[in-house]
Coordinates of C-alpha atoms and ligand atoms in Angstrom, one line a residue:
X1 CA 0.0 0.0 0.0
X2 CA 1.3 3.5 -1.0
X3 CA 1.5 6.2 1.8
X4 CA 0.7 9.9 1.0
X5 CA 0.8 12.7 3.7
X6 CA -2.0 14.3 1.4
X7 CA -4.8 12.6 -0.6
X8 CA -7.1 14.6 -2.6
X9 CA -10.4 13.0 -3.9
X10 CA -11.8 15.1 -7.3
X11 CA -9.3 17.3 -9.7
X12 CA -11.4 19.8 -9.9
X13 CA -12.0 24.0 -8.6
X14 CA -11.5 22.7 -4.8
X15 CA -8.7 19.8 -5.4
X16 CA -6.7 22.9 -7.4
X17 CA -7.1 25.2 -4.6
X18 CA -6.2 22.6 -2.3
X19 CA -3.3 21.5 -4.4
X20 CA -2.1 25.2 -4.4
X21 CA -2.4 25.8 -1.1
X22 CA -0.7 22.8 0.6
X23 CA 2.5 23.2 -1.7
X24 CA 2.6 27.2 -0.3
X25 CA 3.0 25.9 3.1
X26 CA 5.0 21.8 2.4
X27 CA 7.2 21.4 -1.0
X28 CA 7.8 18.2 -0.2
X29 CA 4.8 16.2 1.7
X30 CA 3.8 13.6 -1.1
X31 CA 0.3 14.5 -2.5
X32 CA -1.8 12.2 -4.5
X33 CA -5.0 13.2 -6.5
X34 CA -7.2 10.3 -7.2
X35 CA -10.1 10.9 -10.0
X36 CA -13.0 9.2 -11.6
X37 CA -12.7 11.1 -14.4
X38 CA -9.9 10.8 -17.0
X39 CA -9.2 14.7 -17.5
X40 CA -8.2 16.4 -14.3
X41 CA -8.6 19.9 -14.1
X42 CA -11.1 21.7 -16.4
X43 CA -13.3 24.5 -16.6
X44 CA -16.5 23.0 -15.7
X45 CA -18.2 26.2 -16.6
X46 CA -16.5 26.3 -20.1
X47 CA -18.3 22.5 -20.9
X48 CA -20.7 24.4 -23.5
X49 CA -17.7 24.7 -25.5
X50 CA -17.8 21.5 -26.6
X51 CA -20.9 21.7 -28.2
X52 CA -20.8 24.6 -29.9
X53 CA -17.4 24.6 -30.5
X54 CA -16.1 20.7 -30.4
X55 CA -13.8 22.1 -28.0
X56 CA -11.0 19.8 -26.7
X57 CA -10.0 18.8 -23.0
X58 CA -7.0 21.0 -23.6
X59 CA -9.3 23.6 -24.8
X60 CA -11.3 23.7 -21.3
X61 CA -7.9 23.6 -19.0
X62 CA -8.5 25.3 -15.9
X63 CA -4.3 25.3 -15.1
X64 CA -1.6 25.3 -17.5
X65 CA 0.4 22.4 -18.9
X66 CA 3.2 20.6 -16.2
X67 CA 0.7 21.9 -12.9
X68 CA 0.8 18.6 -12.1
X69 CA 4.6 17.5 -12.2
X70 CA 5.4 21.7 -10.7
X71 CA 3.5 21.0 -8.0
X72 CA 4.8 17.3 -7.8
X73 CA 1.1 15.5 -7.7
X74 CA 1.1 12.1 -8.5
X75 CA -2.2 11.9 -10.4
X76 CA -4.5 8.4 -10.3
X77 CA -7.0 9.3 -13.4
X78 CA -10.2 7.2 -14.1
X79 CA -9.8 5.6 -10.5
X80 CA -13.0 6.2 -7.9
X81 CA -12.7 6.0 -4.1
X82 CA -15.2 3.6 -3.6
X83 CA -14.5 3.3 0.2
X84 CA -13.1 5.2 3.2
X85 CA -12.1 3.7 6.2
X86 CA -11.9 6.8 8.6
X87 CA -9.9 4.5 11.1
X88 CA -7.3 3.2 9.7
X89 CA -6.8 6.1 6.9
X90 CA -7.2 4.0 4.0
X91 CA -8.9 4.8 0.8
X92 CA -10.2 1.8 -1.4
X93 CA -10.2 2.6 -5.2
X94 CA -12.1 0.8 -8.3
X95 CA -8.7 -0.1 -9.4
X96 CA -8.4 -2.5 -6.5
X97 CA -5.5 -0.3 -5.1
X98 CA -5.4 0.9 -2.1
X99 CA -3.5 4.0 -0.3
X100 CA -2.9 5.2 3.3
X101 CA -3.1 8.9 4.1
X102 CA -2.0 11.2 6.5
X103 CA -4.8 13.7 5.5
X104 CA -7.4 13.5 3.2
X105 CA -9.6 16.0 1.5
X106 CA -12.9 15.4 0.0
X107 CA -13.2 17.4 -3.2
X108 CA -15.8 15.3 -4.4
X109 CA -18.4 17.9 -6.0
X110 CA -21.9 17.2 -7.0
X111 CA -23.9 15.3 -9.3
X112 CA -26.3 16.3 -11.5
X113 CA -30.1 15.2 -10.3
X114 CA -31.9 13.2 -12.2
X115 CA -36.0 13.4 -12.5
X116 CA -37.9 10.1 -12.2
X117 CA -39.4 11.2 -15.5
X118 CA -40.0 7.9 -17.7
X119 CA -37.8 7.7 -20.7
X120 CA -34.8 9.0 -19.1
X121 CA -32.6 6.3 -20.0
X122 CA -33.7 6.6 -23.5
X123 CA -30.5 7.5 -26.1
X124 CA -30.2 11.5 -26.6
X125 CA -31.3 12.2 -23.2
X126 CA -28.2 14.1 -21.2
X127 CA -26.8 15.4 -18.1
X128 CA -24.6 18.3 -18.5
X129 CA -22.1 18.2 -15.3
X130 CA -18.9 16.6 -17.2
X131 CA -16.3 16.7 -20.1
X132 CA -18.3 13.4 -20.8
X133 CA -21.8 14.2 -20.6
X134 CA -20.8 17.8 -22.9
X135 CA -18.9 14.9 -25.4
X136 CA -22.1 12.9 -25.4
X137 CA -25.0 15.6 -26.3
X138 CA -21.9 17.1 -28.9
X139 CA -21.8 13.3 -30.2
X140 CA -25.9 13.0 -30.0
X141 CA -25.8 15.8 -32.2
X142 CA -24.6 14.2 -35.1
X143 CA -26.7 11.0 -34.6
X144 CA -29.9 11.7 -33.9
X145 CA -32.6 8.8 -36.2
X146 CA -29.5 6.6 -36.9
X147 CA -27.9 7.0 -40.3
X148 CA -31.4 7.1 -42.1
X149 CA -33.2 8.9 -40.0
X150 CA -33.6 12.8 -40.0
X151 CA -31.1 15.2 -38.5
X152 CA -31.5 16.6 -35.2
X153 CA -33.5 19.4 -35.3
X154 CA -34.9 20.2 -32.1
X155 CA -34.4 19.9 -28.4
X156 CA -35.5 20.3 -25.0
X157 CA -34.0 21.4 -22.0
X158 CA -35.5 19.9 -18.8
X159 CA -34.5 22.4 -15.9
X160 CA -34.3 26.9 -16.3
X161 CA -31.7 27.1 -14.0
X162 CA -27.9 28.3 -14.7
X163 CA -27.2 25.0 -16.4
X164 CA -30.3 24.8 -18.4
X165 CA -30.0 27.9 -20.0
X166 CA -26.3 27.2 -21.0
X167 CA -27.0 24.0 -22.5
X168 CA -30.3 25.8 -24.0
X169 CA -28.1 29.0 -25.8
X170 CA -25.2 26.2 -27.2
X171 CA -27.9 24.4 -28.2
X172 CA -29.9 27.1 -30.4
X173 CA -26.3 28.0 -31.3
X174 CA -25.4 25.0 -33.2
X175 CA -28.6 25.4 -35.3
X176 CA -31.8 23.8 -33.2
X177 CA -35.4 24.5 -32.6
X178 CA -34.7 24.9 -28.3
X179 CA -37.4 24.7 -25.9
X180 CA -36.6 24.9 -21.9
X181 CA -39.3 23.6 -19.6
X182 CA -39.4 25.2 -16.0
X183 CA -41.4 23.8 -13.3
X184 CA -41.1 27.5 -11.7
X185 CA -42.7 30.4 -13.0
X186 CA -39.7 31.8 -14.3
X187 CA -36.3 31.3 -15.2
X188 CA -33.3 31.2 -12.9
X189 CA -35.5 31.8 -10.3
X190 CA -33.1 31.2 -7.0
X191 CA -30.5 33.4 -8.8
X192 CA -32.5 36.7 -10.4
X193 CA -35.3 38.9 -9.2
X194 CA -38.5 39.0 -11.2
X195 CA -38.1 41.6 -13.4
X196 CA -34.5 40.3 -14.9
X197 CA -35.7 36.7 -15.2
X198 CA -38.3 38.1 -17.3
X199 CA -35.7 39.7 -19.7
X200 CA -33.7 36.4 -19.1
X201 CA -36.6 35.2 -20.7
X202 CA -37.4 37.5 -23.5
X203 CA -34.1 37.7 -24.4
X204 CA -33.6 34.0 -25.2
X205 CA -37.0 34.0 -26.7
X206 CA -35.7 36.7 -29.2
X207 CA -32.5 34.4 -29.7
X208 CA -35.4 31.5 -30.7
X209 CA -35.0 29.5 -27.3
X210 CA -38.8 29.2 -25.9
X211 CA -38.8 28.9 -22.0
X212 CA -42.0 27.5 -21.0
X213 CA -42.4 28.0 -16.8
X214 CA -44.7 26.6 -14.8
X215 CA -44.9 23.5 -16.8
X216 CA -43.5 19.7 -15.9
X217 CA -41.9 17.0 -18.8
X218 CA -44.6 14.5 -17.4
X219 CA -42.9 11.9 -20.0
X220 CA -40.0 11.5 -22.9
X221 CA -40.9 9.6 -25.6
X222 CA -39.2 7.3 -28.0
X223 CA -38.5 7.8 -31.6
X224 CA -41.0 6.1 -33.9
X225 CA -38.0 5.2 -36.6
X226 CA -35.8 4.6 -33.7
X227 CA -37.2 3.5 -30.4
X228 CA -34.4 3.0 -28.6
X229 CA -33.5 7.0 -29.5
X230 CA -35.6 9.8 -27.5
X231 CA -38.3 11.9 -29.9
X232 CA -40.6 13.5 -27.7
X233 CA -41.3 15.2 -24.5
X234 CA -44.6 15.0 -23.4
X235 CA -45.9 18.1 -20.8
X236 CA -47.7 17.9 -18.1
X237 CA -50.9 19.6 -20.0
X238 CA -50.6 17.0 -22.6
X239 CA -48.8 19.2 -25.5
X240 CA -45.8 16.9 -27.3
X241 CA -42.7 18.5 -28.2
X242 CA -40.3 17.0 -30.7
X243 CA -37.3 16.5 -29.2
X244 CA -34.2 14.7 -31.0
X245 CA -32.2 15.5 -27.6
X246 CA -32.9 16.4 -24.5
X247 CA -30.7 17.5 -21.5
X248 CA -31.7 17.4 -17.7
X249 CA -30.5 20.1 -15.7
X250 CA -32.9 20.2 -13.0
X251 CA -30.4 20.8 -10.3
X252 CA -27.3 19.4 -8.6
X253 CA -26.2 17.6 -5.4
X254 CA -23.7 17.1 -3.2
X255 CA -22.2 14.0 -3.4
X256 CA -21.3 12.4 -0.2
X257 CA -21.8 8.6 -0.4
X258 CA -17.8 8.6 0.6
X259 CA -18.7 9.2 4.7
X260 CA -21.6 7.1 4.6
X261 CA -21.2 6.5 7.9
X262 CA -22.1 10.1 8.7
X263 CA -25.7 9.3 8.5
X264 CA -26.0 12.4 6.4
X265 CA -29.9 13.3 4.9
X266 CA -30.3 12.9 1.4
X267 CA -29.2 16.0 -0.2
X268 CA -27.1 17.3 2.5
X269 CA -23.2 18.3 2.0
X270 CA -20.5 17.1 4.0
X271 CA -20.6 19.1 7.5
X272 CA -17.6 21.2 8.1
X273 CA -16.1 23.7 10.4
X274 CA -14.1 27.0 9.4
X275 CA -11.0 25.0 8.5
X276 CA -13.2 22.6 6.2
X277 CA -12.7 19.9 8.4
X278 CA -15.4 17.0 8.5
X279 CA -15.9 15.4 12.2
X280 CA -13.9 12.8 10.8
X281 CA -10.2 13.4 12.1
X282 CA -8.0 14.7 9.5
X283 CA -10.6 14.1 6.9
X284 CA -11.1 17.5 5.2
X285 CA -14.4 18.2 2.7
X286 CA -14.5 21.3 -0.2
X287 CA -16.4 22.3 -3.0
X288 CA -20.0 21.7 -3.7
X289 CA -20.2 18.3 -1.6
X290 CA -19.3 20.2 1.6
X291 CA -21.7 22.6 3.5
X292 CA -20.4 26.1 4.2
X293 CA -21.5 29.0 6.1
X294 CA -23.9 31.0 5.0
X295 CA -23.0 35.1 5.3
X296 CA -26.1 36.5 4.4
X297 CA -28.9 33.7 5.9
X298 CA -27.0 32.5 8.5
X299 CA -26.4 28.5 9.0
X300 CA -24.5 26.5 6.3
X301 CA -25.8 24.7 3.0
X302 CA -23.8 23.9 -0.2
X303 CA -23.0 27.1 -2.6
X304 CA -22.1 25.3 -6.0
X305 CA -20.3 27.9 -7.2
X306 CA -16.5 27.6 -8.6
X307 CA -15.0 30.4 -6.7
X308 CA -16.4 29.5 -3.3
X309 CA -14.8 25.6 -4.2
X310 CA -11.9 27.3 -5.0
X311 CA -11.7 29.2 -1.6
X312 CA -12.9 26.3 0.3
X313 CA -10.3 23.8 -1.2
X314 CA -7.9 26.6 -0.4
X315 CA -8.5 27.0 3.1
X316 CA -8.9 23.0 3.3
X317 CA -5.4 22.6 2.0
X318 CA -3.4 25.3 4.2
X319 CA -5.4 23.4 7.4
X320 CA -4.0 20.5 6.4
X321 CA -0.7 21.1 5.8
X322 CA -0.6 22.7 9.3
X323 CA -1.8 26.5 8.8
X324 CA -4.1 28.1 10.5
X325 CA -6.8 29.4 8.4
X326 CA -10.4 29.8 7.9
X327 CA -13.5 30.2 5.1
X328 CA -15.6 33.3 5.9
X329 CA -19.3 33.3 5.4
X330 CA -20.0 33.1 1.8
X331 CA -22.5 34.6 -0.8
X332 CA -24.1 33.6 -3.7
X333 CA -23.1 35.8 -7.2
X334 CA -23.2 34.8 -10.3
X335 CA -22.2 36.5 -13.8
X336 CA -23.7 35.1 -16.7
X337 CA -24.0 36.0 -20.6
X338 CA -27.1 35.1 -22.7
X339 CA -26.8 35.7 -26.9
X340 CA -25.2 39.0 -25.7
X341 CA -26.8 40.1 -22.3
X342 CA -24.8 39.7 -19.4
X343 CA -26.6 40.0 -16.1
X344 CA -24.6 39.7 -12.3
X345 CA -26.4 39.1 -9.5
X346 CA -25.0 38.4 -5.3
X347 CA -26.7 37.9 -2.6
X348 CA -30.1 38.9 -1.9
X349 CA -31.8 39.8 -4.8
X350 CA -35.5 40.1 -4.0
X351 CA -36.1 40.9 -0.7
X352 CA -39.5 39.7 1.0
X353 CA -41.4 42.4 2.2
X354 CA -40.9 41.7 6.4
X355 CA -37.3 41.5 6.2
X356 CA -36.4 45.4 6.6
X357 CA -34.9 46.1 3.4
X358 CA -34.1 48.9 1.1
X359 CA -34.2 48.8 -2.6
X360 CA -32.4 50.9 -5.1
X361 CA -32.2 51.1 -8.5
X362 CA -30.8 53.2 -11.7
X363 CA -31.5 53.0 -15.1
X364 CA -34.5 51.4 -16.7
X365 CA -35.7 48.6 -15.9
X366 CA -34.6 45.4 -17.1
X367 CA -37.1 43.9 -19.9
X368 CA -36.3 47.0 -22.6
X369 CA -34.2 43.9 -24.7
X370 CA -30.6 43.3 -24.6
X371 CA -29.1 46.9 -24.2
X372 CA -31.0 48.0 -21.1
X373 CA -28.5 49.2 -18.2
X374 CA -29.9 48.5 -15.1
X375 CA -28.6 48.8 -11.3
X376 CA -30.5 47.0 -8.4
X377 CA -28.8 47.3 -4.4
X378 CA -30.5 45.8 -1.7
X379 CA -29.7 47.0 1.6
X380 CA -29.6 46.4 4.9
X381 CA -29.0 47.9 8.2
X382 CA -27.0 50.5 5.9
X383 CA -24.9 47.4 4.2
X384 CA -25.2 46.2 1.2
X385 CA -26.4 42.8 1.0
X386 CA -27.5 42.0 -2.6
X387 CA -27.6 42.9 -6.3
X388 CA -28.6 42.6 -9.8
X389 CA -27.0 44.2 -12.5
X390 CA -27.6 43.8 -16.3
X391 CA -25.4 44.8 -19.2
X392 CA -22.5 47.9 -18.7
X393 CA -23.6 48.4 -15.0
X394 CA -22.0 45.1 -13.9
X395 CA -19.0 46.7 -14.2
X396 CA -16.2 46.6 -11.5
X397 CA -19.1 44.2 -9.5
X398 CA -16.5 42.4 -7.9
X399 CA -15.8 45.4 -5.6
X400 CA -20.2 45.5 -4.9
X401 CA -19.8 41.8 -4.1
X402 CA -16.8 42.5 -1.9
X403 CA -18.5 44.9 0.2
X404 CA -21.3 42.1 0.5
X405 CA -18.7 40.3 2.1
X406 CA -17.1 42.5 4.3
X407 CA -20.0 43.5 5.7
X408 CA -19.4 47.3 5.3
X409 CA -21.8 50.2 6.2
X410 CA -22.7 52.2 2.6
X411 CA -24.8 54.6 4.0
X412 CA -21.6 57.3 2.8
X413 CA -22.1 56.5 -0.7
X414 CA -24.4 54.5 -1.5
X415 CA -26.0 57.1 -4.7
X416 CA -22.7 56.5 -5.6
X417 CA -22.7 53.1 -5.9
X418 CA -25.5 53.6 -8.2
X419 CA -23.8 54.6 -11.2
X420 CA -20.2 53.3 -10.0
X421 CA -19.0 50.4 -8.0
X422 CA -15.3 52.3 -8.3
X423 CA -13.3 52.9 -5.3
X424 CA -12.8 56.6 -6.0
X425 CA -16.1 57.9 -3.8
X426 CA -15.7 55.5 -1.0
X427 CA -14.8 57.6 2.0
X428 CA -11.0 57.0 2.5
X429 CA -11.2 54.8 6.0
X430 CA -13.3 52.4 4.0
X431 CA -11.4 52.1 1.3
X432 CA -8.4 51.5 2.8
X433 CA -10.0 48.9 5.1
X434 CA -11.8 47.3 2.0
X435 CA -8.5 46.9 0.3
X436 CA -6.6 45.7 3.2
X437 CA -9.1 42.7 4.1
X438 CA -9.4 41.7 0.6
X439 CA -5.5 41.7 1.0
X440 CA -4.7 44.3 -1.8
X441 CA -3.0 46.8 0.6
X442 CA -1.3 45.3 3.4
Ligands
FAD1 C1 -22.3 23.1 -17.2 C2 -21.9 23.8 -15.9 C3 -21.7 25.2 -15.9 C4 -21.4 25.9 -14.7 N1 -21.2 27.2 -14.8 C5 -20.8 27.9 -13.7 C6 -20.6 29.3 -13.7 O1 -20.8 29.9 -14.7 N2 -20.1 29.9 -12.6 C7 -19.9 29.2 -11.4 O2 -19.5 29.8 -10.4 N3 -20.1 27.9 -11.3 C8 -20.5 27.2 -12.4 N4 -20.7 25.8 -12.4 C9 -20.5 25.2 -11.1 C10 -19.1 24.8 -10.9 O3 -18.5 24.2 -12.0 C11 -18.9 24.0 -9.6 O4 -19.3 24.8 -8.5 C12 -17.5 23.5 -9.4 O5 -17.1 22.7 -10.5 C13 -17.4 22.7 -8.1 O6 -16.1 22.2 -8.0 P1 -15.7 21.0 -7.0 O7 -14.2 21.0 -7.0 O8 -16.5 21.1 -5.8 O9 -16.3 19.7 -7.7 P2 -16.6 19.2 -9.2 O10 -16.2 20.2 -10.2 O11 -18.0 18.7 -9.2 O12 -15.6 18.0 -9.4 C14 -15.6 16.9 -8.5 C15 -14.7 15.8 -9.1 O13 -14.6 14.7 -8.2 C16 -14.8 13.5 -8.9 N5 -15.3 12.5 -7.9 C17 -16.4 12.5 -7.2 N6 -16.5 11.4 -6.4 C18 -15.3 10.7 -6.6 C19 -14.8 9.5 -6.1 N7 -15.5 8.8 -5.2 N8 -13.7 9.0 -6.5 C20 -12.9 9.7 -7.5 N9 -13.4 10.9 -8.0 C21 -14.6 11.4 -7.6 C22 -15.8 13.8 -9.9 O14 -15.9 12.9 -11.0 C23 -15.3 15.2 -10.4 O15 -14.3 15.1 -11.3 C24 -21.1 25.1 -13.5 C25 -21.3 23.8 -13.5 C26 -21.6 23.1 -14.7 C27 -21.8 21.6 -14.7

């Protein structure tokens, strides 16, 4: 059995930061990386490219060439842990090997979930969380109906979330009839307020991607000339939409069925404290399988987002190879581009009505098509604790989502923030405490 001071499960956002971290603080402690998967370190959120572009593995690489020999990892590819044995610090992988650890981080991630709709397993019908599922729907692309059969033409997108609406716009891109289904009654509903789902949503219907909300895929049906191909979805008020390929994105989860003997709840992440350690001694968890601290709701819950893996793999690896450090609360953003609108959002976005807030806003709002401008804050208790922004006013929204963070009274200049998220009308205290805790001045 092989001994490694440092085992790493997943070679992805949190295994990198990990990775990084860990050789800051030890050059020399012998780190292995053990994968599933048979390309380690990608842009997960670059997959699209494959099917709009038939980009390469290469193509998606999320670190440059020789990261792995620089930073001396010695790389298992296309092996799964399949067991852990807390005890006596074993890992058991699918290639019958097995290796000891000093400590061990859990960068396993999350899997895409699955409805129970009848004719999933049909051919055509996708997940989009992987270089191989993006292969597959690029591959089912080409081979819809067999060789006699007709081309693909159309598809459907189960699921108007983040992923959904990626797959959806690289779909329409290379060429197809696209309709999403949403169970919701709008798109990227956990991520937008009302008003910009809406242009979301008018947006991609300009672009010739229909989003039909409030509506369930009751069934997927086979192909006539090739029934063991996928040619329908069937909705739940009986309508039948062709569809030569379809791809599930109704969500993801965290998957933990490596500490078992946690007795976690379906769904749940790994528990962790600051340093990301599980209760397990000198078992570490990162990423989207582990459960972080909320900033903004308070209590922890998965954030599926790369940077916050990246963070949490960070601050996992620098515990573990003996530093002292921990992950703050975190907060939802995300920035995302549809057929030429781009649209950030971060923490609270749509307030309820009993929780105290105060909304702001600037330009027009969202739903005047593709070039609107349009500046939401949401405040609280004089800091700012959300936004939405939609085409040139996301600018600089890094520094918005930083004062998020930080926690830092507005009240000063907050009309400012309204047409700038630039430092330069930030009182001067504040700015040279903003920079200082995000480690720019020191
Ligand atoms: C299509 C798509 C688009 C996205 N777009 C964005 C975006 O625009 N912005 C954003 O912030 N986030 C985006 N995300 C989410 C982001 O990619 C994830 O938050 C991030 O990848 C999580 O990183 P991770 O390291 O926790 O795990 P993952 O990236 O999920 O990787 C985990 C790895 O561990 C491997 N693994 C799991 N179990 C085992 C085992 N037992 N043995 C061996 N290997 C194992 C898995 O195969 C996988 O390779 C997107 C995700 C997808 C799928």
């Amino acid at each position: 059995m092989t001994h490694y001071d440092y085992c790493v499960v997943g070679s992805s956002a949190a295994a990198a930061g990990a990775v990084e971290a860990i050789r800051s603080v030890d050059p020399s402690g012998r780190l292995a990386v053990v994968s599933e998967e048979r390309v380690a370190f990608y842009s997960r959120p670059l997959l699209t490219r494959v099917i709009t572009a038939g980009a390469s593995a290469e193509d998606l690489a999320y670190r440059p060439k020789g990261f792995l020999e620089e930073n001396r990892v010695e790389v298992r590819l296309g092996a799964r842990v399949d067991a852990v044995d807390h005890e006596n610090r074993r890992l058991l992988l699918s290639t019958g090997e097995e290796l000891s650890y000093g400590r061990l981080l859990l960068a396993t991630g999350s899997a895409a979930k699955v409805p129970p709709v009848p004719g999933r397993d049909l051919a055509g019908v996708h997940t989009l969380a992987s270089l191989a599922d993006a292969q597959a729907v690029a591959a089912s692309l080409g081979s819809s109906g067999g060789s006699t059969g007709p081309r693909t033409r159309s598809a459907v997108v189960i699921g108007g979330g983040l992923i959904g609406l990626q797959g959806a716009e690289a779909l329409r891109e290379v060429g197809l009839e696209v309709a999403v289904i949403e169970g919701l009654d709008r798109p990227l509903a956990t991520v937008l307020d009302r008003d910009t789902s809406t242009l979301v949503q008018e947006v991609l219907a300009a672009n010739g991607v229909t989003v039909l909300t409030s509506q369930m895929v009751k069934a997927l049906r086979a192909n006539p000339s090739d029934p063991a191909r996928v040619g329908s979805a069937v909705l739940g008020d009986g309508r039948e939409l062709q569809a030569d390929v379809v791809i599930l994105a109704t969500g993801v989860q965290p998957r933990t069925e490596l500490l078992k003997g946690l007795g976690l709840a379906p769904g749940r992440g790994f528990p962790v404290n600051s340093h990301m350690a599980t209760p397990w001694p000198d078992v570490y968890a990162a990423g989207d399988a582990a459960e972080v601290s909320d900033l903004l709701r308070g209590g922890a819950r998965p954030f599926p987002i790369w940077p916050t893996a990246y963070a949490g793999g960070r601050v996992a690896g620098l515990n573990m190879a003996g530093q002292q450090a921990d992950l703050p609360g975190q907060v939802a953003m995300n920035t995302f581009h549809f057929f030429g609108l781009t649209v950030a959002s971060a923490g609270i976005v749509e307030p309820p009505a009993d929780e105290g807030c105060e909304v702001l806003t600037a330009g027009p709002p969202p739903g005047r098509g593709p070039d609107a401008h349009h500046r939401k804050l949401v405040l609280k208790d004089g800091r700012l604790v959300g936004f939405v922004c939609v085409g040139e006013a996301i600018d600089r929204c890094g520094l918005a989502t930083g004062l998020i963070r930080q926690q830092v009274r507005v009240e000063g200049f907050r009309e400012s923030l309204l047409k700038d998220f630039g430092l330069a009308p930030w009182p001067e205290e504040i700015r040279s405490k903003y920079l200082s805790r995000e480690g720019i001045l020191s």
